């Protein structure tokens, strides 16, 4: 029986069909004479089966291939041909193109552990079986026999250093015949591992087909993929996790003013929700007063405007001024007609009022919502996401299912969120300064 190759590159034979022996021309018979049965001996070579080897009867061969997936077997008139078939000497090791010229060497891929273990003739077919498979095992060979042996090692516990395969007499009623024993050894010079291009190697243990060891290359025009450096692999990365029920939204805010306090000062606003978050803000401060305090208040306002009004919010800032203005001082100022203790108008009143108005609107919108007994405010123990605050007491805006908590963090103390917000604010200030300089040069 000849080997069959499907379009997918998988090589197999029908395990239920019997091998056909070489056709012999029957002798002429005349009426009244019996047709003599062909007595020419046959040798049944089982390349892939329960016990590969050469067998002398069809029943022995059938017992080795029946029920064995993707079995490979064939009958021959001589022992030499049968042994050569098992050894893979009949396999083509080179491809021939349409013009009859010798092309690139034929490759055989053995997939021992994958979706459908077996022998494949194309790398694409192998990828379909191992991509995303946990713990795939595969190897490339120069001959089909070696690939089939590699695959068979998984099912029969072979150690990979060669194993004797012996024919077994399975029919007790048949006469004992000499057993044929052969030994097949895989090529010791062929290595298990293959050098893959970035993004083409199978992923051990991966379930989403994402290779964390590669990244996009912006410097090499020849390829868009490259392997990460050791520094890039060890770098701290952020991942998005499913938020807990009623968990607050944590937002870092910061303001920056280049040349603060001088006429040429230019300020920027930074709001940081998380890495790559589309709600992050980096912009220049609006208005003629380019001070650091106005930038800090504007950052708080931008954060409140960007988050849902029905969720708890934690605003983390290194500005005690912004926290006190929005949480405490505004009460007396508003009661005194926005005049401070010195009898002067409150500085930055416009921004403070906008922040307070936003907070009061949130409270009005959610005052009908009640916290169930099993949904007590997470701030009751004075801790939100591991940050202890206020000795366990609630601030003015913290009550309810949409409360807002202000948390002070020390600036320039290597807090990742604070540093990210500071970078956004500084970038906003520099961008605004560049626009002003470009305008001055034009006009």
Tab-separated table of C-alpha atoms in Angstrom:
chain	number	residue	atom	x	y	z
A	1	UNK	CA	0.000	0.000	0.000
A	2	UNK	CA	1.493	3.347	-0.989
A	3	UNK	CA	1.820	6.209	1.422
A	4	UNK	CA	-0.762	8.943	1.102
A	5	UNK	CA	-0.131	12.628	1.748
A	6	UNK	CA	-3.019	14.987	2.424
A	7	UNK	CA	-3.062	18.678	1.597
A	8	UNK	CA	-2.475	19.524	5.259
A	9	UNK	CA	0.892	17.768	5.119
A	10	UNK	CA	-0.139	14.823	7.364
A	11	UNK	CA	1.000	11.351	6.318
A	12	UNK	CA	-1.161	8.391	7.223
A	13	UNK	CA	-2.608	5.134	5.962
A	14	UNK	CA	-6.057	3.637	6.447
A	15	UNK	CA	-5.743	1.269	9.431
A	16	UNK	CA	-8.730	-0.838	8.410
A	17	UNK	CA	-7.827	-1.618	4.827
A	18	UNK	CA	-5.768	-4.690	4.061
A	19	UNK	CA	-2.482	-4.335	2.117
A	20	UNK	CA	-2.555	-5.542	-1.423
A	21	UNK	CA	0.106	-7.957	-2.565
A	22	UNK	CA	1.794	-7.609	-5.972
A	23	UNK	CA	-0.635	-8.792	-8.589
A	24	UNK	CA	0.224	-12.148	-10.190
A	25	UNK	CA	-1.186	-13.194	-13.527
A	26	UNK	CA	-3.353	-16.250	-12.900
A	27	UNK	CA	-2.486	-19.358	-14.932
A	28	UNK	CA	-4.924	-20.315	-17.632
A	29	UNK	CA	-7.561	-22.713	-16.418
A	30	UNK	CA	-9.817	-25.043	-18.312
A	31	UNK	CA	-13.269	-26.241	-17.505
A	32	UNK	CA	-13.384	-28.867	-14.774
A	33	UNK	CA	-10.006	-27.925	-13.300
A	34	UNK	CA	-9.494	-26.240	-9.943
A	35	UNK	CA	-7.674	-22.906	-9.708
A	36	UNK	CA	-4.550	-23.284	-7.613
A	37	UNK	CA	-4.147	-20.917	-4.672
A	38	UNK	CA	-1.153	-18.561	-4.792
A	39	UNK	CA	1.458	-20.023	-2.434
A	40	UNK	CA	4.118	-17.341	-2.880
A	41	UNK	CA	5.302	-16.206	0.618
A	42	UNK	CA	4.615	-12.656	1.745
A	43	UNK	CA	6.285	-10.498	4.339
A	44	UNK	CA	4.120	-7.934	6.107
A	45	UNK	CA	6.080	-4.874	7.215
A	46	UNK	CA	4.472	-2.825	10.011
A	47	UNK	CA	6.268	0.513	10.161
A	48	UNK	CA	3.798	2.172	12.553
A	49	UNK	CA	1.638	-0.057	14.743
A	50	UNK	CA	1.409	-1.667	18.155
A	51	UNK	CA	4.682	-3.584	17.678
A	52	UNK	CA	6.522	-2.490	14.500
A	53	UNK	CA	8.334	-5.274	12.710
A	54	UNK	CA	8.102	-7.834	9.904
A	55	UNK	CA	5.363	-10.475	10.149
A	56	UNK	CA	4.775	-13.629	8.143
A	57	UNK	CA	0.968	-13.785	8.179
A	58	UNK	CA	-1.771	-11.298	7.473
A	59	UNK	CA	-3.484	-12.122	10.772
A	60	UNK	CA	-0.328	-11.216	12.687
A	61	UNK	CA	-0.066	-7.939	10.796
A	62	UNK	CA	-3.744	-7.145	11.284
A	63	UNK	CA	-3.436	-7.690	15.008
A	64	UNK	CA	-0.710	-4.998	15.157
A	65	UNK	CA	-2.502	-2.320	13.118
A	66	UNK	CA	-6.185	-2.820	13.987
A	67	UNK	CA	-7.280	0.050	16.219
A	68	UNK	CA	-3.872	1.760	16.086
A	69	UNK	CA	-4.258	5.371	14.895
A	70	UNK	CA	-2.434	6.316	11.687
A	71	UNK	CA	-0.851	2.900	11.251
A	72	UNK	CA	1.559	2.312	8.326
A	73	UNK	CA	2.065	-1.167	6.848
A	74	UNK	CA	2.605	-2.964	3.535
A	75	UNK	CA	3.232	-6.453	2.161
A	76	UNK	CA	6.376	-7.447	0.227
A	77	UNK	CA	7.546	-10.587	-1.579
A	78	UNK	CA	10.920	-10.561	0.202
A	79	UNK	CA	12.278	-9.937	3.695
A	80	UNK	CA	14.824	-7.434	2.343
A	81	UNK	CA	12.155	-5.186	0.875
A	82	UNK	CA	10.064	-5.383	4.047
A	83	UNK	CA	12.999	-4.392	6.240
A	84	UNK	CA	13.900	-1.564	3.872
A	85	UNK	CA	10.319	-0.255	4.105
A	86	UNK	CA	10.500	-0.188	7.904
A	87	UNK	CA	13.902	1.502	7.811
A	88	UNK	CA	12.446	4.222	5.610
A	89	UNK	CA	14.713	3.618	2.648
A	90	UNK	CA	11.783	3.943	0.267
A	91	UNK	CA	11.037	7.531	1.447
A	92	UNK	CA	11.907	10.373	-0.842
A	93	UNK	CA	14.418	12.628	0.886
A	94	UNK	CA	14.386	15.332	-1.735
A	95	UNK	CA	11.656	17.297	-3.440
A	96	UNK	CA	11.413	17.353	-7.200
A	97	UNK	CA	9.816	20.298	-8.907
A	98	UNK	CA	7.512	20.254	-11.911
A	99	UNK	CA	10.483	20.399	-14.308
A	100	UNK	CA	12.008	17.287	-12.793
A	101	UNK	CA	14.895	19.146	-11.168
A	102	UNK	CA	16.084	18.373	-7.687
A	103	UNK	CA	14.828	20.990	-5.238
A	104	UNK	CA	15.183	21.627	-1.529
A	105	UNK	CA	15.496	18.594	0.779
A	106	UNK	CA	12.220	17.153	2.041
A	107	UNK	CA	11.647	17.709	5.740
A	108	UNK	CA	9.562	15.524	8.019
A	109	UNK	CA	8.127	16.926	11.238
A	110	UNK	CA	7.214	14.595	14.067
A	111	UNK	CA	4.654	15.928	16.546
A	112	UNK	CA	4.759	13.769	19.659
A	113	UNK	CA	2.634	16.038	21.857
A	114	UNK	CA	0.051	18.320	20.239
A	115	UNK	CA	-3.561	18.467	19.145
A	116	UNK	CA	-3.151	15.609	16.656
A	117	UNK	CA	0.184	13.757	17.100
A	118	UNK	CA	1.670	12.402	13.902
A	119	UNK	CA	4.059	13.128	11.034
A	120	UNK	CA	3.704	16.310	8.982
A	121	UNK	CA	5.451	17.532	5.857
A	122	UNK	CA	4.913	21.276	6.280
A	123	UNK	CA	5.801	23.653	9.098
A	124	UNK	CA	2.397	25.307	8.786
A	125	UNK	CA	0.744	21.992	9.548
A	126	UNK	CA	2.938	21.586	12.627
A	127	UNK	CA	2.073	25.069	13.877
A	128	UNK	CA	-1.624	24.223	13.701
A	129	UNK	CA	-0.998	21.345	16.108
A	130	UNK	CA	1.388	22.979	18.624
A	131	UNK	CA	0.484	26.674	18.725
A	132	UNK	CA	-1.163	27.303	22.097
A	133	UNK	CA	-0.736	23.649	23.155
A	134	UNK	CA	0.620	23.204	26.669
A	135	UNK	CA	3.981	21.401	26.621
A	136	UNK	CA	4.264	20.617	22.876
A	137	UNK	CA	6.930	18.158	21.707
A	138	UNK	CA	8.043	18.121	18.098
A	139	UNK	CA	11.147	17.620	16.000
A	140	UNK	CA	12.292	17.849	12.387
A	141	UNK	CA	13.868	14.834	10.635
A	142	UNK	CA	15.523	14.016	7.337
A	143	UNK	CA	13.436	10.869	6.791
A	144	UNK	CA	9.859	9.904	7.482
A	145	UNK	CA	10.893	6.774	9.359
A	146	UNK	CA	12.788	8.808	11.937
A	147	UNK	CA	9.818	11.143	12.393
A	148	UNK	CA	7.446	8.205	12.829
A	149	UNK	CA	9.789	6.627	15.363
A	150	UNK	CA	9.922	9.906	17.293
A	151	UNK	CA	6.122	10.055	17.426
A	152	UNK	CA	5.854	6.396	18.369
A	153	UNK	CA	8.193	6.824	21.352
A	154	UNK	CA	5.439	8.657	23.220
A	155	UNK	CA	2.928	5.812	22.940
A	156	UNK	CA	5.327	2.972	23.728
A	157	UNK	CA	7.660	4.559	26.288
A	158	UNK	CA	10.809	4.234	24.166
A	159	UNK	CA	13.875	5.980	25.487
A	160	UNK	CA	14.961	7.530	22.213
A	161	UNK	CA	18.219	5.537	21.979
A	162	UNK	CA	16.916	2.753	19.790
A	163	UNK	CA	14.539	-0.050	20.673
A	164	UNK	CA	14.215	-3.596	19.433
A	165	UNK	CA	10.889	-4.393	17.798
A	166	UNK	CA	9.859	-8.002	17.518
A	167	UNK	CA	7.028	-9.743	15.683
A	168	UNK	CA	4.608	-11.617	17.926
A	169	UNK	CA	2.582	-14.720	17.091
A	170	UNK	CA	-0.972	-13.807	18.086
A	171	UNK	CA	-2.925	-16.746	16.670
A	172	UNK	CA	-2.559	-19.799	18.888
A	173	UNK	CA	-3.835	-22.156	16.191
A	174	UNK	CA	-1.135	-21.252	13.719
A	175	UNK	CA	2.193	-22.997	13.432
A	176	UNK	CA	5.201	-21.370	15.015
A	177	UNK	CA	7.313	-19.420	12.590
A	178	UNK	CA	10.651	-17.749	12.913
A	179	UNK	CA	10.265	-14.260	14.302
A	180	UNK	CA	11.941	-11.395	12.513
A	181	UNK	CA	13.723	-8.938	14.782
A	182	UNK	CA	15.116	-5.604	13.713
A	183	UNK	CA	16.491	-2.568	15.509
A	184	UNK	CA	15.824	0.997	14.387
A	185	UNK	CA	17.875	3.851	15.788
A	186	UNK	CA	17.104	7.525	15.312
A	187	UNK	CA	19.731	9.791	13.828
A	188	UNK	CA	21.983	10.761	16.798
A	189	UNK	CA	23.365	13.789	14.960
A	190	UNK	CA	20.005	15.485	14.602
A	191	UNK	CA	19.209	17.819	17.477
A	192	UNK	CA	15.910	18.249	19.271
A	193	UNK	CA	15.818	22.040	19.157
A	194	UNK	CA	15.224	24.308	16.165
A	195	UNK	CA	16.268	27.943	15.800
A	196	UNK	CA	13.075	29.925	15.275
A	197	UNK	CA	12.546	33.426	13.981
A	198	UNK	CA	10.951	35.905	16.417
A	199	UNK	CA	7.270	35.131	16.856
A	200	UNK	CA	7.366	31.680	15.150
A	201	UNK	CA	8.330	29.411	18.052
A	202	UNK	CA	5.637	27.439	19.914
A	203	UNK	CA	4.692	28.789	23.321
A	204	UNK	CA	5.226	26.351	26.197
A	205	UNK	CA	2.382	26.754	28.670
A	206	UNK	CA	0.833	29.671	26.805
A	207	UNK	CA	-2.917	29.731	26.319
A	208	UNK	CA	-3.414	32.982	24.421
A	209	UNK	CA	-0.744	32.633	21.700
A	210	UNK	CA	1.133	35.673	23.036
A	211	UNK	CA	4.922	35.460	23.158
A	212	UNK	CA	6.157	37.746	25.940
A	213	UNK	CA	9.775	37.456	24.747
A	214	UNK	CA	9.269	39.491	21.543
A	215	UNK	CA	8.399	43.101	20.841
A	216	UNK	CA	7.873	45.407	17.888
A	217	UNK	CA	11.027	46.878	16.367
A	218	UNK	CA	10.959	50.532	15.338
A	219	UNK	CA	14.593	50.739	14.248
A	220	UNK	CA	15.109	47.777	11.938
A	221	UNK	CA	13.246	48.340	8.648
A	222	UNK	CA	13.808	44.737	7.592
A	223	UNK	CA	11.556	43.266	10.239
A	224	UNK	CA	8.876	44.447	12.605
A	225	UNK	CA	9.659	41.869	15.310
A	226	UNK	CA	12.680	41.368	17.541
A	227	UNK	CA	13.525	39.566	20.753
A	228	UNK	CA	13.469	41.643	23.943
A	229	UNK	CA	16.731	42.477	25.666
A	230	UNK	CA	17.490	41.241	29.192
A	231	UNK	CA	16.744	44.723	30.528
A	232	UNK	CA	13.366	44.798	28.791
A	233	UNK	CA	12.439	41.349	30.116
A	234	UNK	CA	13.280	42.291	33.714
A	235	UNK	CA	11.466	45.614	33.551
A	236	UNK	CA	8.391	45.982	35.739
A	237	UNK	CA	5.233	45.742	33.655
A	238	UNK	CA	1.652	46.609	34.462
A	239	UNK	CA	-1.262	44.341	33.701
A	240	UNK	CA	-4.964	45.022	33.737
A	241	UNK	CA	-6.932	42.979	36.269
A	242	UNK	CA	-10.669	42.657	36.623
A	243	UNK	CA	-11.733	45.219	39.257
A	244	UNK	CA	-13.339	44.004	42.457
A	245	UNK	CA	-17.000	44.773	43.035
A	246	UNK	CA	-17.392	48.367	44.282
A	247	UNK	CA	-13.613	48.876	44.162
A	248	UNK	CA	-12.675	52.570	43.890
A	249	UNK	CA	-10.991	54.081	40.850
A	250	UNK	CA	-7.482	55.208	41.788
A	251	UNK	CA	-6.248	58.318	39.979
A	252	UNK	CA	-2.910	60.106	40.348
A	253	UNK	CA	-2.872	63.849	39.658
A	254	UNK	CA	-0.044	66.371	39.471
A	255	UNK	CA	0.710	69.891	38.305
A	256	UNK	CA	3.960	71.309	36.977
A	257	UNK	CA	5.092	74.874	36.331
A	258	UNK	CA	8.325	75.589	34.486
A	259	UNK	CA	9.905	78.779	35.896
A	260	UNK	CA	7.130	78.965	38.513
A	261	UNK	CA	6.567	82.458	39.958
A	262	UNK	CA	8.131	84.277	37.002
A	263	UNK	CA	6.534	86.092	34.104
A	264	UNK	CA	7.659	83.466	31.583
A	265	UNK	CA	6.285	80.564	33.673
A	266	UNK	CA	4.467	77.820	31.771
A	267	UNK	CA	2.403	75.188	33.603
A	268	UNK	CA	1.091	71.738	32.718
A	269	UNK	CA	-1.534	69.288	33.997
A	270	UNK	CA	-1.052	65.531	34.505
A	271	UNK	CA	-3.742	62.923	35.273
A	272	UNK	CA	-2.757	59.249	35.401
A	273	UNK	CA	-5.348	56.433	35.458
A	274	UNK	CA	-2.952	53.674	34.453
A	275	UNK	CA	-0.520	52.527	31.732
A	276	UNK	CA	-1.931	53.125	28.269
A	277	UNK	CA	-5.272	54.338	29.658
A	278	UNK	CA	-7.089	56.573	27.197
A	279	UNK	CA	-8.282	58.796	30.051
A	280	UNK	CA	-4.756	59.911	30.946
A	281	UNK	CA	-4.295	63.679	30.587
A	282	UNK	CA	-1.187	65.641	29.602
A	283	UNK	CA	-1.936	69.242	28.644
A	284	UNK	CA	-0.894	72.822	29.196
A	285	UNK	CA	-2.643	74.929	31.834
A	286	UNK	CA	-5.252	77.314	30.464
A	287	UNK	CA	-5.388	80.977	31.451
A	288	UNK	CA	-2.883	83.746	32.102
A	289	UNK	CA	-1.908	82.619	35.614
A	290	UNK	CA	0.608	79.836	35.044
A	291	UNK	CA	1.210	78.743	38.653
A	292	UNK	CA	1.861	75.338	40.141
A	293	UNK	CA	-1.139	75.581	42.509
A	294	UNK	CA	-3.577	76.269	39.665
A	295	UNK	CA	-2.103	73.323	37.765
A	296	UNK	CA	-2.631	71.045	40.799
A	297	UNK	CA	-6.283	72.104	41.190
A	298	UNK	CA	-6.921	71.764	37.459
A	299	UNK	CA	-5.520	68.207	37.522
A	300	UNK	CA	-7.983	67.263	40.288
A	301	UNK	CA	-10.842	68.789	38.282
A	302	UNK	CA	-9.818	66.890	35.111
A	303	UNK	CA	-9.719	63.620	37.064
A	304	UNK	CA	-13.241	64.110	38.436
A	305	UNK	CA	-14.557	65.021	34.990
A	306	UNK	CA	-13.053	61.886	33.419
A	307	UNK	CA	-14.352	59.250	35.861
A	308	UNK	CA	-17.926	57.926	36.244
A	309	UNK	CA	-20.115	59.744	38.750
A	310	UNK	CA	-21.502	56.507	40.215
A	311	UNK	CA	-18.171	54.985	41.296
A	312	UNK	CA	-15.953	55.511	44.309
A	313	UNK	CA	-12.817	57.474	43.504
A	314	UNK	CA	-9.442	57.821	45.208
A	315	UNK	CA	-7.394	60.839	44.083
A	316	UNK	CA	-3.719	60.617	44.993
A	317	UNK	CA	-1.748	63.867	44.823
A	318	UNK	CA	1.427	65.326	46.317
A	319	UNK	CA	-0.281	68.732	46.796
A	320	UNK	CA	-1.534	69.278	50.343
A	321	UNK	CA	-2.783	72.666	49.137
A	322	UNK	CA	-5.188	71.049	46.633
A	323	UNK	CA	-6.428	68.513	49.211
A	324	UNK	CA	-7.071	71.145	51.916
A	325	UNK	CA	-8.795	73.530	49.499
A	326	UNK	CA	-11.249	70.867	48.295
A	327	UNK	CA	-11.786	68.985	51.580
A	328	UNK	CA	-11.669	71.534	54.404
A	329	UNK	CA	-10.839	75.196	53.752
A	330	UNK	CA	-13.645	75.753	51.244
A	331	UNK	CA	-16.263	75.446	54.027
A	332	UNK	CA	-15.136	78.596	55.899
A	333	UNK	CA	-14.315	80.498	52.730
A	334	UNK	CA	-17.754	79.886	51.297
A	335	UNK	CA	-19.432	80.834	54.585
A	336	UNK	CA	-17.416	84.100	54.634
A	337	UNK	CA	-18.260	85.001	51.039
A	338	UNK	CA	-14.981	83.612	49.706
A	339	UNK	CA	-12.842	85.912	51.801
A	340	UNK	CA	-9.899	84.496	53.754
A	341	UNK	CA	-8.829	85.286	57.314
A	342	UNK	CA	-6.750	88.233	56.087
A	343	UNK	CA	-9.827	89.783	54.517
A	344	UNK	CA	-8.599	89.187	50.970
A	345	UNK	CA	-10.315	87.331	48.139
A	346	UNK	CA	-9.508	83.634	48.081
A	347	UNK	CA	-6.813	82.851	45.537
A	348	UNK	CA	-7.845	80.398	42.791
A	349	UNK	CA	-11.502	80.612	43.858
A	350	UNK	CA	-12.732	79.813	40.331
A	351	UNK	CA	-11.012	76.412	40.253
A	352	UNK	CA	-11.878	75.528	43.861
A	353	UNK	CA	-15.559	76.243	43.223
A	354	UNK	CA	-15.558	74.049	40.106
A	355	UNK	CA	-14.076	71.135	42.037
A	356	UNK	CA	-16.528	71.552	44.941
A	357	UNK	CA	-19.488	71.853	42.557
A	358	UNK	CA	-18.460	68.595	40.858
A	359	UNK	CA	-18.183	66.801	44.208
A	360	UNK	CA	-21.565	68.078	45.413
A	361	UNK	CA	-23.197	66.989	42.159
A	362	UNK	CA	-21.829	63.466	42.669
A	363	UNK	CA	-23.336	63.353	46.162
A	364	UNK	CA	-26.762	64.521	44.954
A	365	UNK	CA	-26.822	61.989	42.120
A	366	UNK	CA	-26.073	59.063	44.451
A	367	UNK	CA	-27.860	60.000	47.672
A	368	UNK	CA	-30.680	57.551	46.819
A	369	UNK	CA	-28.227	54.634	46.768
A	370	UNK	CA	-27.788	52.720	49.998
A	371	UNK	CA	-24.924	50.485	51.044
A	372	UNK	CA	-26.081	46.968	51.905
A	373	UNK	CA	-24.878	45.274	55.074
A	374	UNK	CA	-22.445	43.131	53.106
A	375	UNK	CA	-21.197	46.089	51.090
A	376	UNK	CA	-19.822	48.325	53.835
A	377	UNK	CA	-17.673	51.184	52.685
A	378	UNK	CA	-14.103	50.029	52.193
A	379	UNK	CA	-12.889	53.178	53.934
A	380	UNK	CA	-14.465	52.203	57.279
A	381	UNK	CA	-11.210	50.625	58.402
A	382	UNK	CA	-9.261	53.634	57.227
A	383	UNK	CA	-7.712	51.708	54.337
A	384	UNK	CA	-8.296	51.802	50.588
A	385	UNK	CA	-6.285	49.349	48.493
A	386	UNK	CA	-3.705	49.111	51.218
A	387	UNK	CA	-3.451	52.885	51.938
A	388	UNK	CA	-4.264	53.782	55.557
A	389	UNK	CA	-5.921	57.185	55.942
A	390	UNK	CA	-7.483	59.485	58.568
A	391	UNK	CA	-7.251	56.979	61.402
A	392	UNK	CA	-10.341	55.172	60.076
A	393	UNK	CA	-12.587	58.270	59.884
A	394	UNK	CA	-14.329	59.406	56.721
A	395	UNK	CA	-13.603	62.690	55.005
A	396	UNK	CA	-16.240	65.182	53.868
A	397	UNK	CA	-16.716	63.604	50.409
A	398	UNK	CA	-16.040	59.940	51.202
A	399	UNK	CA	-19.453	58.611	52.224
A	400	UNK	CA	-21.733	56.646	49.949
A	401	UNK	CA	-21.249	54.447	46.917
A	402	UNK	CA	-19.746	57.307	44.884
A	403	UNK	CA	-17.571	58.885	47.571
A	404	UNK	CA	-14.286	60.610	46.761
A	405	UNK	CA	-11.217	60.211	48.982
A	406	UNK	CA	-8.176	62.494	48.714
A	407	UNK	CA	-4.860	60.827	49.574
A	408	UNK	CA	-1.571	62.664	49.942
A	409	UNK	CA	1.550	60.968	48.557
A	410	UNK	CA	5.095	62.198	48.887
A	411	UNK	CA	6.371	63.656	45.646
A	412	UNK	CA	9.553	62.376	43.971
A	413	UNK	CA	9.636	59.354	46.298
A	414	UNK	CA	9.636	56.716	43.529
A	415	UNK	CA	5.890	56.134	43.666
A	416	UNK	CA	5.189	54.773	40.138
A	417	UNK	CA	1.796	56.463	39.851
A	418	UNK	CA	3.035	59.812	41.145
A	419	UNK	CA	6.049	59.725	38.837
A	420	UNK	CA	3.790	58.933	35.876
A	421	UNK	CA	1.474	61.850	36.680
A	422	UNK	CA	4.477	64.157	37.133
A	423	UNK	CA	5.812	63.107	33.731
A	424	UNK	CA	2.460	63.857	32.095
A	425	UNK	CA	2.301	67.288	33.752
A	426	UNK	CA	5.866	68.183	32.763
A	427	UNK	CA	5.241	67.055	29.184
A	428	UNK	CA	2.121	69.222	29.070
A	429	UNK	CA	4.058	72.278	30.281
A	430	UNK	CA	6.851	71.748	27.763
A	431	UNK	CA	4.385	71.264	24.939
A	432	UNK	CA	2.631	74.508	25.838
A	433	UNK	CA	5.930	76.366	25.965
A	434	UNK	CA	6.906	75.071	22.525
A	435	UNK	CA	3.592	76.279	21.101
A	436	UNK	CA	4.119	79.756	22.560
A	437	UNK	CA	7.676	79.929	21.208
A	438	UNK	CA	6.509	78.812	17.764
A	439	UNK	CA	3.775	81.455	17.819
A	440	UNK	CA	6.250	84.182	18.794
A	441	UNK	CA	8.600	83.181	15.969
A	442	UNK	CA	5.753	83.258	13.444
A	443	UNK	CA	4.273	86.589	14.484
